[in-house]
Amino acid sequence: MAGCTLTGALSVACFIPGAVTVVHAPNGCAHQTFSMLHALMNEAETKIVPEILVSGLSDKDVIFGGEACLSQALDRAAEKHPELIIVVTSCVPETIGDDCLAVCREHAFADRTLYIPTSGFLGGRAKDGENAALIGLSTLAAPAESIPGTVGIIGEKNLESEVEENFAEVSRLLDLLDLTVTVRFCRNAGIADLRKLGTVSCFILRDGRCADAGRELGKRFNRPVIGEFPRGLSGSIAFLQETGKACGLSADVIAEAISKETEHQKMMLERFANLSESEVCLGVEPFEGTLAVAREALKRLGMTESPEGIKVRLPFYLPVGVSGTMKMLYLWRRAILHG
Amino acid sequence: MDERLCVNPVWPCAMTGACSVLAGISGINVLIHGSSGCYYYPRSLLKVPLFSTYLLESEIVFGTVNRLREVVSNLSTSNKPIAILNTCIPALTGDDLSGAFPGGEGIFVDAPGFIGNVEKGAKIAFDSLGIKTDPSREGVNIDGVSLLDLFWRGNLHEAERLLSQMGIRVAVRFAKDSYENLRQGAALHTISVNPSYPSGIGTMLGSFLFPDLKETCANLADAFPDSDTEPVLEEWKQAEEQIFYSADKYLRKYEPPVVAVCAQESYAVFAKTMMERYFGSEIPVILARNSDAVSIPCETDLTKITRHIADCSPDLILGSTFEANAYPNAAFLGITPPDRSRVSISARPIAGIEGGILFIENVLNTLIDKASLKQKTNK
């Protein structure tokens, strides 16, 4: 995901029911993210879009200061009696020198206000905003005893159109290990659920984008951290091994899960048996790691790679598990069989 | 409570508006002088190549001129003029950006997001382009073509078709034309397919929206005595008869729909006029996106818009999917972006004769579909 820290932070903060997100920025900055959320919610056929309250900095405020605007925005947010107010900022208040932390601290709703100083692009890229929001929100949870058999997912890409499909694939694999996701941090999880973050026995990161948050959370709660969702076919097997070990499962349980998964993969690949011996050209890698996933699938199906082969496109996203690989193979099949 | 406070703002900023004008002009490179965040949105919305200086924090501290000069220098190898679009932070830090154009070949557009909305930015972009009218230029300019408009391609085709029927040449299309053509100067007269995006160039002869078309044709006939507007007027008359026939048929079965309209002022007033004339509709809500609207109030806070809509329980919403999702009980037809209710690839007009017919056709279909769905649900 491209964009500044504001988009990144909002892509996390807007998915917490019971919280109100205040953006201290000109209206246009918030419109960008709101518009993106709207587009993706429609794709996911979820028509409810979270509310983003904007302080609406104008040309006058950039001259005379915008702290009063933020204070008024907090007043309006507090009128909704939310469980939590999350405040994020664009580059404009940072540049004009607004003391946003002081405004948040002095507000009547201070005890339920979480200030995340994102500062638009001055705070980095969207990835940095995501990490800042994840780390900031993790302070809501206290360290606790871990509950065996539970895992927490960290940093799902809420603006990814196939976010639920990827979660379903990871859940399917975890089910083979008899593990349950108890916290999706932060995707449609209420404040009470977020506070349970310390009780999971292991954290699974969506991918390397949220590595900073993963390091911080792992350290604070003293839990093992799995670095990313499974990549392709062999990645799914490795994921079972790594997660099983991290959750303290016995070697037998892990071996049984791997055996079931191996059978599942065999069965799924049979659908593409008619692609065997096809020659394809994979072209350039649009996203790091996709080429390795594609080459593995190619080999498993008995296909070969050649510059003269039928051109098939590599996905511009990293295929998650078997289900992600299948989506890639459907596109290949279309190209090979139908031109 | 301060009126500027806004929940879920539904309209983009001035920088995006300026960018939509510049991006419609072929033969120039558009360079956004700002961060990746400011670049990413117009790039994804307009779907045309744009460039950016991708400013970083360090460049804000030490000044952005060197970074701008570096990117301008790289882009100069393409031998195309460069339009530099300023964003919020360089505008605030007050860098003297004129030093970034050693060759002097640059169009500087100062439309930072915080100064206002899309229309304000679009107007600044037109002013910055410095387009002059030329009395020797034949034909008429087509105004109101914005890449942000759901109907821009269809409107442009329809306007060109109608002008061709009248025997009037098209001079310049604002803003979907080549830079070379722009530099030749604009014609003295202009018509618009969406008056809410005014370039301010040439004498405006009127809009090509269906209810305005007859009057605009009369103005064109005065300005271009050799033109022949009769075939277009005849086509308009036949189209209106067809529209009345279809609307009458609908009204034999159903009551006139109560309608909420939210769009830029020009399309909102067009939709209201069409719904009142052909359906006898009540329009209890009509809200503009553009803050410079003169005949209807402007509202861009989605929670307030939704409240207005919910208070009147409309049968039909003519607006964007922001409103449609917020009030799903009503039938919906998209007339302002975003419209996520449908896959839309073709060049659909809302202006001209075909635009008028298509609008009514879509209204009828969406109302009938909704009624049929209600019947099925009740069974």
XYZ file of C-alpha atoms in Angstrom:
718
model
C 0.000 0.000 0.000
C 1.324 3.391 -0.964
C 0.625 6.624 0.852
C 1.754 8.470 3.938
C 1.572 7.502 7.609
C -1.949 8.887 7.853
C -3.357 6.294 5.453
C -1.378 3.554 7.178
C -2.519 4.542 10.668
C -6.140 4.961 9.573
C -6.111 1.565 7.888
C -5.550 0.144 11.365
C -7.435 2.588 13.617
C -10.646 2.632 11.568
C -11.272 -1.061 12.163
C -11.963 -0.860 15.881
C -15.677 -0.858 16.700
C -16.432 1.371 19.666
C -13.575 3.758 18.905
C -13.770 7.119 17.143
C -10.862 8.223 15.004
C -10.012 11.919 14.898
C -7.763 13.152 12.109
C -6.082 16.485 12.703
C -5.654 17.597 9.093
C -7.292 19.434 6.199
C -10.441 17.648 5.002
C -8.796 16.500 1.782
C -6.268 14.309 3.617
C -9.011 12.356 5.381
C -11.081 12.147 2.195
C -8.285 10.189 0.529
C -8.362 7.427 3.106
C -12.141 7.507 3.495
C -12.518 7.117 -0.253
C -10.141 4.145 -0.268
C -11.957 2.497 2.629
C -15.249 3.024 0.817
C -13.929 1.396 -2.355
C -12.588 -1.633 -0.541
C -15.635 -2.042 1.664
C -17.774 -2.115 -1.461
C -15.546 -4.735 -3.022
C -15.913 -6.779 0.136
C -19.686 -6.080 0.033
C -19.477 -4.537 3.482
C -21.373 -1.308 3.207
C -20.549 0.072 6.641
C -17.615 2.440 6.578
C -16.099 3.675 9.835
C -16.489 7.311 10.792
C -13.432 9.529 10.467
C -13.806 12.873 12.208
C -11.623 15.566 10.679
C -10.573 18.822 12.326
C -10.710 20.470 8.874
C -7.631 22.688 8.952
C -8.046 25.611 6.556
C -5.766 28.278 5.093
C -6.521 30.509 8.121
C -5.602 27.776 10.619
C -2.235 27.160 9.016
C -1.414 30.804 9.773
C -2.947 31.154 13.244
C -2.486 27.579 14.508
C -4.803 24.579 14.509
C -4.881 23.494 18.150
C -8.375 24.942 18.679
C -9.597 22.894 15.696
C -8.235 19.708 17.263
C -9.806 20.558 20.600
C -13.185 21.105 18.940
C -12.840 17.839 17.046
C -12.173 16.059 20.349
C -15.295 17.713 21.823
C -17.362 16.386 18.964
C -15.820 12.928 19.251
C -16.480 12.878 23.006
C -20.166 13.665 22.384
C -20.448 10.180 20.902
C -19.287 8.682 24.239
C -16.845 6.281 22.574
C -14.808 3.711 24.437
C -11.715 5.228 22.869
C -10.731 8.278 20.821
C -7.745 7.680 18.542
C -6.016 10.841 17.324
C -3.789 10.761 14.253
C -2.176 13.697 12.484
C -1.205 14.748 8.970
C 1.939 16.646 7.979
C 0.213 20.041 8.257
C -0.099 20.298 12.092
C 3.485 19.048 12.413
C 4.722 21.793 10.099
C 2.759 24.612 11.743
C 3.883 23.406 15.177
C 0.603 22.387 16.827
C 1.191 20.718 20.210
C -1.280 17.901 19.640
C -0.129 15.834 22.612
C -0.834 18.734 24.968
C -4.300 19.276 23.447
C -5.104 15.578 23.946
C -3.757 15.547 27.499
C -5.702 18.638 28.522
C -8.989 17.475 27.063
C -11.775 16.290 29.378
C -11.737 12.919 27.597
C -7.958 12.517 28.033
C -8.183 9.207 29.912
C -9.853 7.614 26.916
C -7.810 9.346 24.222
C -4.884 7.677 22.470
C -2.645 10.046 20.547
C -0.626 8.476 17.740
C 1.771 11.105 16.339
C 1.849 10.021 12.711
C 2.567 13.445 11.128
C 1.679 12.473 7.564
C 4.736 11.916 5.385
C 6.933 13.663 7.950
C 6.526 10.525 10.044
C 7.446 8.227 7.163
C 5.428 6.023 4.823
C 2.129 4.152 5.155
C 4.028 1.208 6.642
C 5.364 3.422 9.426
C 1.852 4.689 10.133
C 0.561 1.114 10.379
C 3.340 0.189 12.800
C 2.855 3.338 14.884
C -0.869 2.586 15.190
C -0.311 -1.083 16.054
C 2.297 -0.238 18.688
C 0.180 2.611 20.095
C -2.942 0.464 20.322
C -1.056 -2.423 21.917
C -0.637 -0.256 25.018
C -4.332 -0.887 25.693
C -3.456 -4.494 26.613
C -1.634 -5.510 29.766
C 0.792 -8.478 29.958
C -1.078 -11.645 30.974
C -0.741 -15.413 31.263
C -0.942 -17.074 27.856
C -3.879 -19.331 27.030
C -2.685 -22.522 25.277
C -4.051 -23.085 21.781
C -4.649 -19.397 21.054
C -2.935 -17.124 18.552
C -3.177 -13.444 17.666
C -2.979 -12.102 14.120
C -1.080 -8.820 13.865
C -1.315 -6.220 11.125
C -3.767 -7.668 8.639
C -3.907 -5.412 5.600
C -7.362 -3.982 6.051
C -7.208 -2.242 2.679
C -6.337 -5.446 0.826
C -9.304 -6.643 -1.236
C -8.723 -10.316 -0.364
C -8.088 -9.748 3.351
C -10.861 -12.121 4.493
C -9.859 -14.815 1.988
C -6.276 -14.678 3.307
C -7.508 -14.874 6.891
C -9.667 -17.879 5.983
C -6.618 -19.644 4.518
C -4.529 -19.002 7.628
C -7.414 -20.140 9.847
C -7.694 -23.340 7.808
C -4.029 -24.111 8.455
C -4.267 -23.209 12.141
C -7.263 -25.501 12.427
C -5.058 -28.404 11.378
C -2.952 -27.626 14.457
C -6.078 -27.176 16.588
C -5.157 -23.530 17.167
C -7.725 -20.709 17.385
C -7.368 -17.041 16.499
C -8.653 -15.112 19.509
C -7.459 -11.626 18.572
C -7.279 -9.991 15.151
C -5.156 -6.980 15.948
C -6.709 -4.756 14.533
C -9.482 -5.962 12.289
C -13.041 -5.468 13.422
C -12.013 -6.257 17.001
C -13.591 -4.209 19.783
C -11.601 -2.586 22.582
C -12.368 -5.483 24.949
C -10.917 -7.953 22.432
C -7.832 -5.826 21.875
C -7.182 -5.853 25.602
C -6.843 -9.665 25.363
C -3.733 -9.317 23.219
C -1.487 -10.415 26.092
C -3.310 -13.728 26.521
C -2.436 -15.327 23.178
C 0.381 -17.845 23.078
C 1.869 -16.663 19.789
C 1.681 -13.706 17.398
C 1.403 -14.196 13.634
C 2.319 -11.172 11.542
C 0.602 -10.540 8.212
C 3.985 -9.861 6.631
C 7.254 -7.980 6.996
C 5.483 -4.600 6.763
C 4.527 -4.889 10.411
C 7.888 -6.308 11.563
C 8.518 -3.245 13.778
C 5.244 -3.789 15.598
C 5.951 -7.528 15.791
C 9.309 -6.949 17.467
C 7.793 -4.507 19.945
C 4.818 -6.707 20.815
C 6.918 -9.866 21.069
C 9.235 -8.142 23.503
C 6.523 -6.514 25.590
C 4.393 -9.650 25.981
C 7.278 -12.113 25.795
C 5.708 -14.198 23.031
C 7.096 -15.903 19.913
C 6.383 -14.092 16.657
C 5.787 -15.782 13.291
C 7.083 -13.369 10.652
C 4.420 -13.667 7.931
C 1.438 -15.483 6.469
C 2.436 -18.645 4.533
C 3.841 -18.127 1.058
C 2.516 -20.610 -1.476
C 2.664 -24.391 -1.180
C 5.862 -25.276 0.686
C 5.385 -22.069 2.678
C 2.203 -23.592 4.107
C 4.094 -26.634 5.343
C 6.825 -24.450 6.851
C 4.146 -22.296 8.475
C 2.606 -25.352 10.169
C 5.995 -26.419 11.448
C 7.011 -23.009 12.725
C 3.685 -22.105 14.296
C 3.259 -25.522 15.875
C 6.676 -25.256 17.479
C 6.091 -21.660 18.617
C 2.851 -22.729 20.321
C 4.601 -25.622 22.075
C 2.743 -28.406 20.216
C 4.135 -31.938 20.132
C 6.033 -33.236 17.090
C 3.240 -35.795 16.477
C 0.544 -33.128 16.274
C 2.636 -31.093 13.856
C 3.462 -34.151 11.725
C -0.209 -35.095 11.462
C -1.132 -31.553 10.412
C 1.578 -31.579 7.750
C 0.408 -34.936 6.456
C -3.167 -33.661 6.089
C -1.961 -30.498 4.398
C 0.195 -32.470 1.947
C -2.873 -34.498 0.938
C -4.928 -31.320 0.592
C -2.343 -29.745 -1.701
C -2.187 -32.877 -3.858
C -5.955 -32.860 -4.240
C -6.090 -29.162 -5.125
C -3.316 -29.428 -7.718
C -5.146 -32.283 -9.486
C -7.508 -29.625 -10.851
C -4.661 -28.363 -12.980
C -3.390 -31.725 -14.228
C -4.159 -30.676 -17.819
C -1.468 -27.970 -17.576
C 1.255 -30.593 -17.233
C 4.077 -30.214 -19.787
C 2.947 -26.693 -20.736
C 5.732 -24.226 -21.418
C 5.272 -20.815 -19.886
C 7.141 -17.550 -19.580
C 6.781 -15.974 -16.144
C 8.149 -12.517 -16.963
C 9.169 -9.965 -14.390
C 8.494 -10.301 -10.688
C 6.073 -7.562 -9.625
C 6.267 -8.355 -5.922
C 9.183 -9.865 -4.035
C 8.673 -13.569 -3.400
C 6.051 -14.263 -6.078
C 8.565 -15.775 -8.491
C 9.626 -18.430 -5.994
C 5.987 -19.336 -5.289
C 5.239 -19.486 -9.017
C 8.295 -21.645 -9.827
C 7.383 -24.103 -7.115
C 3.838 -24.447 -8.467
C 5.268 -24.855 -11.958
C 7.489 -27.709 -10.847
C 4.753 -29.445 -8.892
C 2.486 -29.399 -11.949
C 5.176 -30.712 -14.313
C 5.281 -27.473 -16.297
C 8.418 -25.838 -17.677
C 9.652 -22.268 -17.877
C 10.940 -20.899 -21.153
C 11.293 -17.417 -22.690
C 9.358 -18.742 -25.706
C 6.571 -20.180 -23.560
C 3.044 -18.859 -23.196
C 3.187 -15.625 -21.269
C 1.477 -15.909 -17.892
C 1.313 -13.101 -15.380
C 2.698 -13.275 -11.917
C 0.307 -11.858 -9.341
C 1.126 -8.401 -7.964
C 0.463 -9.744 -4.480
C 2.115 -12.569 -2.608
C -0.085 -15.695 -2.876
C -1.087 -16.729 0.642
C -1.053 -20.494 1.165
C -2.751 -22.924 -1.173
C -5.763 -20.703 -1.795
C -3.583 -17.818 -3.020
C -1.644 -20.203 -5.259
C -4.874 -21.562 -6.735
C -6.009 -18.046 -7.703
C -2.728 -17.605 -9.577
C -3.148 -20.959 -11.298
C -6.679 -20.140 -12.488
C -5.255 -17.108 -14.298
C -2.501 -19.260 -15.806
C -5.011 -21.866 -16.939
C -7.062 -19.175 -18.663
C -3.989 -17.915 -20.501
C -2.720 -21.389 -21.463
C -6.020 -22.845 -22.608
C -7.762 -19.784 -23.994
C -4.999 -17.411 -25.061
C -19.401 23.768 16.972
C -17.072 24.798 14.154
C -18.623 24.191 10.740
C -15.272 23.057 9.337
C -15.326 19.939 11.498
C -16.290 17.172 9.186
C -17.009 13.457 9.450
C -16.098 11.299 6.462
C -15.510 14.130 3.969
C -16.918 13.183 0.584
C -15.040 15.553 -1.713
C -11.327 15.757 -2.556
C -8.941 18.655 -2.008
C -7.806 21.510 -4.244
C -4.570 19.756 -5.210
C -6.534 16.805 -6.600
C -8.746 19.219 -8.563
C -5.737 20.996 -10.057
C -4.179 17.656 -10.891
C -7.328 16.513 -12.719
C -7.031 19.490 -15.070
C -3.313 19.083 -15.746
C -3.581 15.312 -16.154
C -6.109 15.784 -18.948
C -3.594 17.663 -21.082
C -1.413 15.453 -23.238
C 2.109 16.546 -24.103
C 3.071 17.778 -20.637
C 4.561 16.026 -17.648
C 2.644 16.591 -14.429
C 4.889 16.656 -11.382
C 3.384 16.672 -7.897
C 5.770 18.449 -5.557
C 4.890 16.634 -2.378
C 4.959 13.358 -0.515
C 4.072 9.898 -1.793
C 0.749 10.191 0.049
C -0.261 13.301 -1.896
C 0.806 11.618 -5.162
C -0.816 8.264 -4.556
C -4.448 9.417 -4.378
C -4.697 11.411 -7.632
C -2.604 8.740 -9.353
C -5.020 5.992 -8.364
C -8.096 8.127 -9.052
C -7.154 9.601 -12.423
C -5.348 6.518 -13.780
C -2.896 8.522 -15.902
C 0.901 8.797 -15.579
C 1.955 11.405 -13.016
C 5.323 12.179 -11.451
C 6.241 13.136 -7.911
C 9.188 14.502 -5.976
C 8.258 12.083 -3.150
C 9.387 14.575 -0.529
C 10.934 13.256 2.661
C 11.199 14.868 6.088
C 14.854 15.809 5.588
C 13.971 17.786 2.466
C 11.396 19.766 4.398
C 14.004 20.671 7.003
C 16.687 21.737 4.505
C 14.434 23.061 1.734
C 12.770 21.307 -1.171
C 14.233 23.277 -4.075
C 17.178 20.945 -4.678
C 14.916 17.909 -4.783
C 12.526 19.651 -7.168
C 15.419 20.743 -9.382
C 16.728 17.160 -9.479
C 13.387 15.708 -10.613
C 12.726 18.557 -13.062
C 16.168 17.990 -14.537
C 15.444 14.266 -15.030
C 12.063 14.975 -16.572
C 13.499 17.624 -18.889
C 15.096 14.910 -21.004
C 11.629 14.076 -22.339
C 11.481 17.568 -23.912
C 7.949 18.047 -22.669
C 6.893 21.084 -20.652
C 6.520 20.302 -16.956
C 3.559 21.351 -14.861
C 4.593 21.498 -11.201
C 1.793 21.130 -8.735
C 2.549 22.388 -5.252
C 1.162 20.636 -2.169
C 0.502 21.643 1.445
C 3.925 21.400 3.055
C 6.154 23.116 0.457
C 3.453 25.793 0.287
C 3.717 26.260 4.064
C 7.486 26.283 4.330
C 7.659 29.056 1.729
C 10.471 27.712 -0.469
C 11.176 29.878 -3.509
C 10.569 27.235 -6.149
C 11.276 29.487 -9.113
C 14.956 28.447 -8.902
C 13.997 24.956 -9.965
C 13.326 26.014 -13.556
C 16.645 27.053 -15.004
C 15.287 26.890 -18.568
C 12.160 28.799 -17.612
C 9.982 26.100 -19.184
C 7.595 25.221 -16.406
C 4.015 25.782 -15.394
C 3.777 26.367 -11.674
C 0.406 25.578 -10.072
C 0.064 26.574 -6.423
C -2.997 24.678 -5.213
C -2.201 23.138 -1.818
C -4.966 20.956 -0.411
C -5.758 23.131 2.583
C -6.999 26.077 0.474
C -10.224 24.332 -0.456
C -11.874 21.741 -2.626
C -11.579 20.280 -6.106
C -13.236 23.127 -7.989
C -10.974 25.742 -6.440
C -7.885 23.756 -7.431
C -9.205 23.159 -10.950
C -9.765 26.896 -11.434
C -6.239 27.682 -10.205
C -4.835 25.155 -12.687
C -6.717 26.759 -15.585
C -5.542 30.223 -14.528
C -1.944 28.993 -14.229
C -2.001 27.558 -17.738
C -2.533 31.098 -19.018
C -4.689 30.061 -21.970
C -5.766 33.018 -24.098
C -8.584 33.302 -26.580
C -7.673 33.997 -30.180
C -10.250 35.745 -32.412
C -8.850 33.925 -35.427
C -9.516 30.534 -33.865
C -12.543 28.878 -35.450
C -15.176 26.897 -33.646
C -16.246 26.556 -30.050
C -14.502 25.265 -26.934
C -15.959 22.397 -24.920
C -15.720 23.114 -21.213
C -16.416 21.040 -18.082
C -14.547 17.899 -19.149
C -12.888 16.640 -15.976
C -11.170 13.305 -15.488
C -12.826 13.215 -12.065
C -16.277 13.180 -13.656
C -17.973 9.771 -14.054
C -19.264 10.888 -17.457
C -16.359 12.806 -18.953
C -15.687 10.514 -21.898
C -19.336 10.096 -22.786
C -19.973 13.831 -22.418
C -17.074 14.696 -24.673
C -18.186 12.269 -27.397
C -21.761 13.507 -27.186
C -20.795 17.185 -27.326
C -18.555 16.546 -30.336
C -21.359 14.620 -32.047
C -23.905 17.386 -31.519
C -21.530 20.159 -32.573
C -20.608 18.163 -35.665
C -24.315 17.867 -36.553
C -24.600 21.639 -36.236
C -21.572 22.125 -38.466
C -19.511 23.796 -35.723
C -15.888 22.836 -35.243
C -14.436 22.047 -31.852
C -11.515 24.306 -30.929
C -10.223 23.271 -27.492
C -11.506 20.717 -24.993
C -11.080 21.827 -21.352
C -9.415 19.794 -19.993
C -8.882 16.908 -22.364
C -6.700 18.124 -25.177
C -3.106 18.432 -26.253
C -0.846 21.105 -24.837
C 0.060 22.048 -28.399
C -3.584 22.769 -29.209
C -3.987 24.768 -25.987
C -1.022 26.965 -26.872
C -2.653 27.862 -30.181
C -5.273 29.709 -28.179
C -8.902 29.029 -27.503
C -11.906 30.031 -29.574
C -13.928 33.035 -28.432
C -16.971 30.966 -27.496
C -17.413 28.060 -25.128
C -20.104 25.549 -24.240
C -20.002 23.318 -21.164
C -20.889 19.712 -20.469
C -20.491 20.258 -16.715
C -20.726 23.918 -15.639
C -19.399 23.094 -12.153
C -15.926 22.742 -13.693
C -15.570 26.155 -15.362
C -12.293 27.023 -17.047
C -13.389 30.649 -17.347
C -12.009 30.736 -20.896
C -14.140 32.165 -23.718
C -17.653 33.571 -23.614
C -19.966 30.945 -22.194
C -22.888 30.169 -24.525
C -24.521 27.689 -22.174
C -24.565 24.104 -21.073
C -25.232 20.943 -23.073
C -27.180 19.345 -20.227
C -30.547 18.209 -21.600
C -32.814 20.905 -20.076
C -30.431 23.677 -21.183
C -29.690 22.407 -24.656
C -32.400 24.292 -26.583
C -31.294 27.638 -25.187
C -27.637 26.837 -25.801
C -28.486 25.908 -29.395
C -30.140 29.314 -29.830
C -27.013 31.027 -28.497
C -24.828 28.937 -30.797
C -27.008 29.846 -33.778
C -26.524 33.536 -32.942
C -22.757 33.187 -32.519
C -22.345 30.940 -35.579
C -24.797 32.156 -38.237
C -23.592 29.507 -40.705
C -24.380 26.665 -38.335
C -27.533 24.547 -38.572
C -29.003 23.714 -35.170
C -32.312 22.409 -36.551
C -31.365 18.705 -36.773
C -30.248 18.780 -33.146
C -33.407 20.538 -32.007
C -35.502 17.996 -33.898
C -33.579 15.150 -32.251
C -34.053 16.802 -28.831
C -37.817 17.025 -29.441
C -38.072 13.358 -30.375
C -35.964 12.396 -27.357
C -38.248 14.335 -25.060
C -41.328 12.650 -26.509
C -39.709 9.272 -25.875
C -38.796 10.269 -22.340
C -42.355 11.436 -21.599
C -43.744 8.216 -23.046
C -41.506 6.050 -20.834
C -42.046 8.159 -17.714
C -45.850 8.168 -18.282
C -45.807 4.399 -18.547
C -43.942 4.186 -15.247
C -46.378 6.608 -13.589
C -49.360 4.473 -14.637
C -48.062 1.808 -12.286
C -46.090 3.656 -9.622
C -46.232 6.913 -7.671
C -43.755 9.694 -8.494
C -40.509 8.924 -6.666
C -39.343 11.107 -3.804
C -35.741 11.923 -4.639
C -32.631 13.009 -2.737
C -29.950 14.577 -4.939
C -26.304 15.044 -3.915
C -23.791 16.058 -6.572
C -21.932 19.024 -7.946
C -24.356 21.888 -8.407
C -24.664 21.536 -12.191
C -25.560 17.846 -12.164
C -27.701 18.228 -9.043
C -29.824 20.946 -10.641
C -29.966 18.935 -13.883
C -31.185 15.853 -11.979
C -33.778 17.874 -10.054
C -35.109 19.508 -13.236
C -35.350 16.164 -15.049
C -37.071 14.394 -12.158
C -39.577 17.198 -11.650
C -40.364 17.643 -15.350
C -40.732 14.006 -16.358
C -41.847 12.334 -13.127
C -43.399 15.187 -11.125
C -41.071 14.143 -8.311
C -40.661 15.815 -4.957
C -37.016 16.668 -4.256
C -36.815 17.356 -0.511
C -33.003 17.079 -0.438
C -30.655 18.693 -2.920
C -27.083 19.246 -1.749
C -24.024 20.390 -3.662
C -20.511 18.989 -3.393
C -18.879 22.228 -4.531
C -18.574 24.998 -1.955
C -19.033 27.700 -4.624
C -22.569 26.495 -5.410
C -24.962 29.435 -5.623
C -28.440 27.968 -6.035
C -28.296 25.067 -3.554
C -26.529 24.507 -0.214
C -23.190 22.703 -0.091
C -22.543 19.794 2.270
C -19.554 17.432 2.309
C -19.926 15.867 5.780
C -21.354 12.407 5.138
C -23.069 12.142 8.524
C -24.961 15.391 7.875
C -25.829 14.348 4.325
C -27.115 11.023 5.614
C -29.243 12.764 8.245
C -30.862 14.961 5.580
C -31.575 11.900 3.444
C -32.912 9.750 6.281
C -35.274 12.564 7.353
C -37.102 12.485 4.025
C -37.088 8.692 3.390
C -36.527 8.999 -0.368
C -37.395 6.358 -2.948
C -34.373 7.256 -5.015
C -30.904 8.669 -4.318
C -29.088 10.404 -7.146
C -25.564 10.847 -5.824
C -22.580 8.660 -5.012
C -22.254 5.298 -3.316
C -21.292 7.216 -0.163
C -24.970 8.177 0.124
C -26.241 4.882 -1.267
C -24.419 2.848 1.384
C -25.438 5.214 4.159
C -29.131 4.905 3.218
C -29.603 1.520 1.538
C -33.424 1.583 1.649
C -33.640 3.743 -1.459
C -32.963 2.897 -5.086
C -29.705 4.410 -6.272
C -28.215 5.884 -9.412
C -24.668 7.231 -9.407
C -24.233 10.708 -10.860
C -21.181 11.814 -8.876
C -18.022 9.957 -7.866
C -17.496 7.487 -6.432
C -19.950 5.049 -7.969
C -18.940 1.635 -6.666
C -22.357 0.140 -7.367
C -21.433 -1.034 -10.842
C -18.585 -1.940 -13.120
C -18.370 0.938 -15.555
C -16.016 0.843 -18.513
C -18.005 2.369 -21.375
C -18.249 6.066 -22.258
C -21.613 6.993 -20.728
C -22.812 10.575 -21.161
C -25.015 12.582 -18.852
C -24.821 15.671 -21.072
C -26.428 16.135 -24.463
C -29.428 14.342 -25.890
C -28.079 10.854 -25.314
C -27.080 11.894 -21.787
C -30.652 12.999 -21.030
C -32.130 9.799 -22.431
C -29.596 7.609 -20.644
C -30.238 9.375 -17.353
C -33.996 8.745 -17.529
C -33.472 5.173 -18.766
C -31.207 4.454 -15.795
C -33.611 6.112 -13.356
C -36.470 3.972 -14.672
C -34.491 0.754 -14.526
C -33.165 1.377 -11.039
C -36.632 2.267 -9.718
C -38.261 -0.753 -11.362
C -35.491 -3.080 -10.125
C -35.934 -1.791 -6.574
C -39.735 -2.167 -6.731
C -39.412 -5.686 -8.059
C -36.918 -6.573 -5.326
C -39.324 -5.228 -2.699
C -42.148 -7.330 -4.134
C -39.991 -10.461 -4.048
C -38.942 -9.751 -0.449
C -42.565 -9.244 0.621
C -43.715 -12.546 -0.890
